[in-house]
CSV table of C-alpha atoms in Angstrom, one decimal:
chain,number,residue,atom,x,y,z
U,1,MET,CA,22.2,43.2,-10.2
U,2,HIS,CA,21.3,39.8,-11.9
U,3,ARG,CA,24.1,37.7,-10.5
U,4,PHE,CA,21.9,34.9,-9.7
U,5,LEU,CA,20.1,35.0,-13.1
U,6,LYS,CA,23.4,35.3,-14.6
U,7,THR,CA,24.7,32.1,-13.1
U,8,TYR,CA,21.5,30.2,-13.8
U,9,GLY,CA,21.6,31.2,-17.4
U,10,VAL,CA,25.0,29.9,-17.8
U,11,ILE,CA,24.2,26.4,-16.1
U,12,THR,CA,21.1,26.2,-18.3
U,13,THR,CA,23.0,27.1,-21.4
U,14,ILE,CA,25.5,24.3,-20.7
U,15,GLY,CA,22.7,21.9,-19.9
U,16,MET,CA,21.2,22.6,-23.3
U,17,ILE,CA,24.4,21.7,-24.9
U,18,VAL,CA,24.4,18.5,-23.1
U,19,VAL,CA,20.9,17.7,-24.2
U,20,LEU,CA,22.0,18.4,-27.8
U,21,ILE,CA,25.1,16.1,-27.4
U,22,GLN,CA,22.8,13.5,-26.0
U,23,GLY,CA,20.3,13.7,-28.8
U,24,ALA,CA,23.3,13.2,-31.3
U,25,LEU,CA,24.5,10.2,-29.1
U,26,VAL,CA,21.2,8.7,-29.2
U,27,THR,CA,20.9,8.9,-32.9
U,28,GLN,CA,24.4,7.8,-33.6
U,29,THR,CA,24.0,4.7,-31.2
U,30,GLY,CA,20.6,3.8,-32.5
U,31,SER,CA,19.1,4.1,-29.2
U,32,GLY,CA,16.0,5.9,-29.9
U,33,GLU,CA,13.9,2.6,-29.4
U,34,ALA,CA,15.8,1.2,-26.6
U,35,CYS,CA,13.0,1.9,-24.3
U,36,GLY,CA,10.2,0.3,-26.3
U,37,ALA,CA,7.2,2.1,-28.1
U,38,GLU,CA,6.5,3.8,-24.6
U,39,TRP,CA,6.9,7.2,-23.4
U,40,PRO,CA,7.5,8.5,-20.7
U,41,LEU,CA,7.8,5.1,-19.2
U,42,CYS,CA,10.8,2.9,-20.3
U,43,TYR,CA,9.5,-0.8,-21.0
U,44,GLY,CA,6.4,0.1,-18.7
U,45,GLN,CA,8.8,1.1,-15.8
U,46,LEU,CA,9.7,4.4,-14.1
U,47,ILE,CA,13.3,3.1,-13.6
U,48,PRO,CA,14.1,0.3,-15.9
U,49,GLU,CA,15.5,-2.8,-14.3
U,50,ASN,CA,18.5,-4.5,-16.0
U,51,PRO,CA,18.9,-1.8,-18.9
U,52,THR,CA,21.3,-2.4,-21.8
U,53,ILE,CA,23.9,0.5,-22.8
U,54,GLN,CA,21.5,1.6,-25.4
U,55,THR,CA,18.5,1.7,-23.0
U,56,LEU,CA,20.8,3.7,-20.5
U,57,ILE,CA,21.6,6.3,-23.2
U,58,GLU,CA,18.0,6.8,-24.2
U,59,TYR,CA,16.7,6.8,-20.6
U,60,THR,CA,19.3,9.4,-19.4
U,61,HIS,CA,18.5,11.5,-22.3
U,62,ARG,CA,14.8,11.6,-21.4
U,63,LEU,CA,15.9,12.5,-17.9
U,64,VAL,CA,18.0,15.2,-18.7
U,65,SER,CA,15.9,16.5,-21.2
U,66,GLY,CA,12.9,16.6,-18.7
U,67,LEU,CA,15.0,18.5,-16.3
U,68,LEU,CA,16.3,21.0,-18.7
U,69,GLY,CA,12.8,21.5,-20.1
U,70,PHE,CA,11.9,22.6,-16.5
U,71,MET,CA,15.0,24.6,-16.2
U,72,VAL,CA,14.4,26.3,-19.6
U,73,ILE,CA,10.6,27.5,-18.4
U,74,ILE,CA,12.1,28.7,-15.0
U,75,HIS,CA,14.8,30.6,-17.0
U,76,ALA,CA,12.3,32.4,-19.4
U,77,ILE,CA,10.0,33.3,-16.7
U,78,TRP,CA,13.0,34.7,-14.4
U,79,SER,CA,14.2,36.8,-17.4
U,80,TRP,CA,10.9,38.2,-18.2
U,81,ARG,CA,10.2,39.5,-14.8
U,82,SER,CA,13.9,40.7,-14.2
U,83,ILE,CA,15.1,42.1,-17.6
U,84,GLY,CA,11.9,42.3,-19.5
U,85,HIS,CA,12.5,46.0,-20.1
U,86,MET,CA,14.9,44.9,-22.8
U,87,LYS,CA,12.8,44.6,-25.7
U,88,GLU,CA,14.4,41.2,-27.1
U,89,THR,CA,13.9,39.4,-23.6
U,90,LYS,CA,10.0,38.3,-24.2
U,91,PHE,CA,10.8,37.0,-27.6
U,92,PHE,CA,13.6,34.8,-26.6
U,93,ALA,CA,11.8,33.8,-23.6
U,94,LEU,CA,8.7,32.7,-25.5
U,95,LEU,CA,11.0,31.0,-28.2
U,96,ALA,CA,13.1,29.2,-25.8
U,97,VAL,CA,9.9,27.9,-24.2
U,98,LEU,CA,7.8,26.8,-27.4
U,99,PHE,CA,10.9,25.1,-28.9
U,100,ILE,CA,11.7,22.9,-25.8
U,101,VAL,CA,8.2,21.9,-25.8
U,102,PHE,CA,8.2,21.2,-29.6
U,103,GLN,CA,11.1,19.2,-29.2
U,104,GLY,CA,9.7,17.2,-26.4
U,105,LEU,CA,6.4,16.4,-28.0
U,106,LEU,CA,8.2,15.4,-31.2
U,107,GLY,CA,10.8,13.2,-29.4
U,108,ALA,CA,7.7,11.5,-27.6
U,109,ALA,CA,5.6,11.1,-30.8
U,110,ALA,CA,8.7,9.5,-32.6
U,111,VAL,CA,8.9,6.9,-29.6
U,112,VAL,CA,5.3,6.2,-29.5
U,113,TRP,CA,4.0,6.6,-33.0
U,114,GLY,CA,7.2,6.6,-35.1
U,115,GLN,CA,7.9,9.4,-37.4
U,116,SER,CA,9.7,9.7,-41.1
U,117,ASN,CA,13.2,10.4,-41.4
U,118,ALA,CA,12.1,14.1,-42.5
U,119,VAL,CA,10.2,14.7,-39.5
U,120,MET,CA,12.8,13.4,-37.3
U,121,ALA,CA,15.3,15.5,-38.8
U,122,LEU,CA,13.7,18.7,-37.1
U,123,HIS,CA,14.3,17.3,-33.7
U,124,PHE,CA,17.8,18.4,-33.3
U,125,GLY,CA,17.0,21.9,-35.1
U,126,PHE,CA,14.1,22.3,-32.4
U,127,SER,CA,16.5,21.9,-29.5
U,128,LEU,CA,19.0,24.1,-31.5
U,129,VAL,CA,16.5,27.2,-31.3
U,130,SER,CA,15.8,26.4,-27.7
U,131,PHE,CA,19.7,26.4,-26.7
U,132,THR,CA,20.3,29.5,-28.6
U,133,SER,CA,17.2,31.3,-27.2
U,134,ILE,CA,18.6,30.4,-23.8
U,135,LEU,CA,22.0,31.7,-24.6
U,136,LEU,CA,20.9,34.9,-26.0
U,137,LEU,CA,18.8,35.5,-22.8
U,138,THR,CA,21.9,34.8,-20.6
U,139,ILE,CA,23.7,37.2,-22.8
U,140,LEU,CA,20.8,40.1,-22.3
U,141,ALA,CA,21.3,39.4,-18.6
U,142,PHE,CA,25.0,40.2,-18.8
U,143,GLU,CA,24.5,43.1,-21.2
U,144,ASP,CA,21.5,44.8,-18.9
U,145,GLY,CA,23.1,47.9,-17.2
U,146,LYS,CA,25.9,48.1,-19.7
U,147,PHE,CA,23.8,48.5,-22.8
U,148,ASP,CA,25.5,51.1,-25.0
U,149,SER,CA,26.1,52.1,-28.5
U,150,ILE,CA,28.7,49.3,-28.7
U,151,ASN,CA,26.1,46.8,-29.0
U,152,ILE,CA,24.2,48.9,-31.7
U,153,PRO,CA,26.2,48.8,-34.8
U,154,SER,CA,25.1,50.9,-37.6
U,155,LEU,CA,24.8,48.6,-40.6
U,156,SER,CA,23.5,49.1,-44.3
U,157,ARG,CA,20.2,47.3,-45.1
U,158,GLU,CA,22.2,44.9,-47.4
U,159,MET,CA,24.6,43.9,-44.6
U,160,LYS,CA,21.5,43.3,-42.4
U,161,GLN,CA,19.8,41.1,-45.0
U,162,TYR,CA,22.9,39.2,-45.6
U,163,ILE,CA,23.3,38.4,-41.8
U,164,TYR,CA,19.7,37.2,-41.6
U,165,PHE,CA,20.1,35.1,-44.8
U,166,VAL,CA,23.3,33.4,-43.3
U,167,LEU,CA,21.4,32.5,-40.2
U,168,VAL,CA,18.5,31.1,-42.1
U,169,TYR,CA,20.9,29.1,-44.2
U,170,ILE,CA,22.7,27.6,-41.3
U,171,TYR,CA,19.4,26.0,-40.0
U,172,ILE,CA,19.0,24.6,-43.5
U,173,VAL,CA,22.4,23.0,-43.4
U,174,VAL,CA,21.5,21.8,-40.0
U,175,TYR,CA,18.5,20.2,-41.2
U,176,THR,CA,20.2,18.6,-43.9
U,177,GLY,CA,23.0,17.3,-41.8
U,178,ALA,CA,20.3,15.8,-39.4
U,179,TYR,CA,18.6,14.3,-42.3
U,180,VAL,CA,21.8,12.7,-43.5
U,181,LYS,CA,22.1,11.0,-39.9
U,182,HIS,CA,18.3,9.9,-39.5
U,183,SER,CA,18.4,8.4,-43.3
U,184,GLU,CA,21.8,6.6,-42.7
U,185,SER,CA,23.2,8.2,-45.4
U,186,GLY,CA,26.5,9.2,-43.7
U,187,SER,CA,28.5,6.5,-45.4
U,188,ALA,CA,27.0,6.8,-48.9
U,189,CYS,CA,30.2,9.0,-49.8
U,190,SER,CA,33.5,7.4,-49.1
U,191,GLY,CA,36.5,9.6,-48.6
U,192,TRP,CA,36.5,13.7,-48.3
U,193,PRO,CA,36.2,16.0,-49.9
U,194,LEU,CA,35.6,13.8,-52.9
U,195,CYS,CA,32.7,11.5,-52.9
U,196,ASN,CA,33.6,8.0,-53.8
U,197,GLY,CA,36.7,9.3,-55.6
U,198,GLN,CA,34.9,11.9,-57.7
U,199,ILE,CA,34.2,15.6,-57.2
U,200,ILE,CA,30.8,15.2,-58.5
U,201,PRO,CA,29.7,11.5,-58.3
U,202,SER,CA,28.9,10.5,-62.1
U,203,SER,CA,26.7,7.5,-60.9
U,204,SER,CA,24.0,6.6,-58.3
U,205,MET,CA,23.5,10.4,-57.8
U,206,ASP,CA,20.2,9.4,-56.1
U,207,GLY,CA,19.0,8.2,-52.6
U,208,LYS,CA,21.7,8.3,-50.1
U,209,VAL,CA,24.4,9.4,-52.2
U,210,ALA,CA,22.6,12.4,-53.1
U,211,ILE,CA,21.4,13.1,-49.8
U,212,GLN,CA,25.2,12.8,-48.4
U,213,PHE,CA,26.5,14.8,-51.4
U,214,GLY,CA,23.8,17.5,-51.1
U,215,HIS,CA,24.9,18.1,-47.4
U,216,ARG,CA,28.4,18.6,-48.4
U,217,ILE,CA,27.9,21.1,-51.1
U,218,ALA,CA,25.5,23.0,-48.5
U,219,ALA,CA,28.1,22.8,-45.9
U,220,GLY,CA,30.9,24.1,-48.2
U,221,LEU,CA,28.7,27.0,-49.3
U,222,LEU,CA,28.0,27.7,-45.6
U,223,PHE,CA,31.8,28.2,-45.1
U,224,LEU,CA,32.0,30.4,-48.1
U,225,ALA,CA,28.9,32.5,-46.8
U,226,ILE,CA,30.5,33.1,-43.3
U,227,LEU,CA,33.9,33.8,-44.9
U,228,ILE,CA,32.4,36.5,-47.1
U,229,LEU,CA,30.6,38.0,-44.0
U,230,PHE,CA,33.7,38.3,-42.0
U,231,VAL,CA,35.5,39.9,-45.1
U,232,GLN,CA,32.7,42.3,-45.5
U,233,VAL,CA,32.6,43.4,-41.8
U,234,MET,CA,36.5,43.8,-41.9
U,235,ARG,CA,36.3,45.8,-44.9
U,236,LYS,CA,33.2,48.1,-43.9
U,237,TYR,CA,32.9,47.7,-40.3
U,238,ARG,CA,36.0,47.0,-38.7
U,239,HIS,CA,35.6,49.9,-36.3
U,240,LYS,CA,32.6,48.0,-34.6
U,241,ARG,CA,34.4,45.8,-32.4
U,242,ILE,CA,31.6,43.7,-31.0
U,243,LEU,CA,30.5,42.8,-34.8
U,244,VAL,CA,34.2,42.0,-35.4
U,245,ILE,CA,34.5,39.6,-32.6
U,246,SER,CA,31.0,37.9,-33.6
U,247,SER,CA,32.0,37.7,-37.0
U,248,ALA,CA,35.5,36.1,-36.3
U,249,ILE,CA,34.1,33.7,-33.8
U,250,SER,CA,31.7,32.7,-36.5
U,251,LEU,CA,34.3,31.9,-38.8
U,252,VAL,CA,36.4,30.0,-36.3
U,253,PHE,CA,33.5,27.9,-35.5
U,254,VAL,CA,32.4,27.0,-39.0
U,255,THR,CA,36.1,26.3,-39.9
U,256,PHE,CA,36.2,23.8,-37.0
U,257,GLN,CA,32.7,22.6,-38.3
U,258,VAL,CA,34.2,21.8,-41.5
U,259,ILE,CA,37.3,20.1,-40.0
U,260,SER,CA,34.9,18.1,-37.9
U,261,GLY,CA,32.8,17.1,-40.6
U,262,ALA,CA,35.9,15.4,-42.3
U,263,MET,CA,36.8,13.8,-39.2
U,264,VAL,CA,33.5,11.9,-39.1
U,265,ILE,CA,34.4,10.5,-42.6
U,266,PHE,CA,38.0,9.7,-41.5
U,267,THR,CA,37.4,8.3,-38.5
U,268,GLY,CA,34.6,6.0,-39.3
U,269,PHE,CA,31.7,7.7,-37.7
U,270,THR,CA,32.8,7.1,-34.3
U,271,ILE,CA,30.9,8.6,-31.3
U,272,ASN,CA,33.5,11.3,-30.4
U,273,ALA,CA,33.8,12.7,-33.9
U,274,THR,CA,29.9,12.8,-34.4
U,275,ILE,CA,29.4,14.4,-31.0
U,276,PHE,CA,32.1,16.8,-31.6
U,277,HIS,CA,30.7,17.6,-35.3
U,278,ALA,CA,27.1,18.5,-33.3
U,279,PHE,CA,28.8,20.4,-30.5
U,280,MET,CA,30.6,22.9,-33.1
U,281,VAL,CA,27.2,23.2,-35.1
U,282,SER,CA,25.5,24.4,-31.9
U,283,LEU,CA,28.4,26.8,-31.1
U,284,LEU,CA,28.2,28.0,-34.7
U,285,PHE,CA,24.4,28.6,-34.6
U,286,GLY,CA,24.8,30.4,-31.3
U,287,ALA,CA,27.4,32.7,-32.8
U,288,VAL,CA,25.7,33.8,-35.8
U,289,SER,CA,22.6,34.1,-33.9
U,290,TYR,CA,24.2,36.8,-31.8
U,291,THR,CA,25.4,38.4,-35.0
U,292,ALA,CA,22.0,38.5,-36.2
U,293,LEU,CA,20.6,40.0,-32.7
U,294,LEU,CA,23.3,42.7,-33.4
U,295,ALA,CA,22.0,43.4,-37.0
U,296,TYR,CA,18.4,43.6,-35.7
U,297,ARG,CA,19.5,46.4,-33.2
U,298,SER,CA,21.3,48.2,-36.0
U,299,LYS,CA,20.3,51.5,-37.2
U,300,THR,CA,20.4,51.2,-40.9
U,301,ALA,CA,23.0,53.3,-42.2
U,302,ILE,CA,22.1,56.2,-44.3
U,303,LYS,CA,23.7,56.3,-47.8
U,304,ARG,CA,25.2,59.5,-49.1
U,305,GLY,CA,25.2,59.8,-52.8
């Protein structure tokens, strides 16, 4: 029934991943100011003449982001009209549009007026929320007409709250990672998992070392949080197939996220390693967001005492 909406949703979701990767590439290569302090023009031109590599990176990111902005809006409206009877649709449609607009405005403001590292760290997070909203809208299109009790696991109130906590905590970890990049703190800790040869840096625990070390601690705790989630699901809800699958996928993605973080350090912050790191955290956030959607749908289990 929604074949074209599904196809369009998949294309838009992939496009949003491209935008996230391009954003990471812009930050990694320091191309954010490669079009001058102008937006949407690049050095006063609609199409820059004789651009440098950095200018091409920034200009291409602007073009793709603008195109995907329109695609996201179209997808949101299309989903609202076609599967608006599913109660989550309108929420995710509004979320996708709001955050793609926030992401665009923040990017433009950073170019024209400049922004602090703390504010710029929000840029990736805004794009991530928009991407996840589009992903979930696409999943809803695939679920429509096949919606049954399989997608509504019965969870305890404590389990639901823990899943919500993990989702919020991932966003915090993502923010700290973006802040590490924008504050240029990535190389403050040499080696991994040790920081400058120490489990806990005994000196210079301020500034960039503190930012980098804090992100490592936060990322390590995230791995433990998702591991606990998976163990709890296997202990108490292993008969809920969709919940087992989503929590298992989350564990796989967070494992690759940790590995990719180590790769970034060991390879000397190469572009490929950094992009892979951003790619994995995007998939991880999407997987846990779907798990949170399942928790939202859940009918709280009645405890028998």
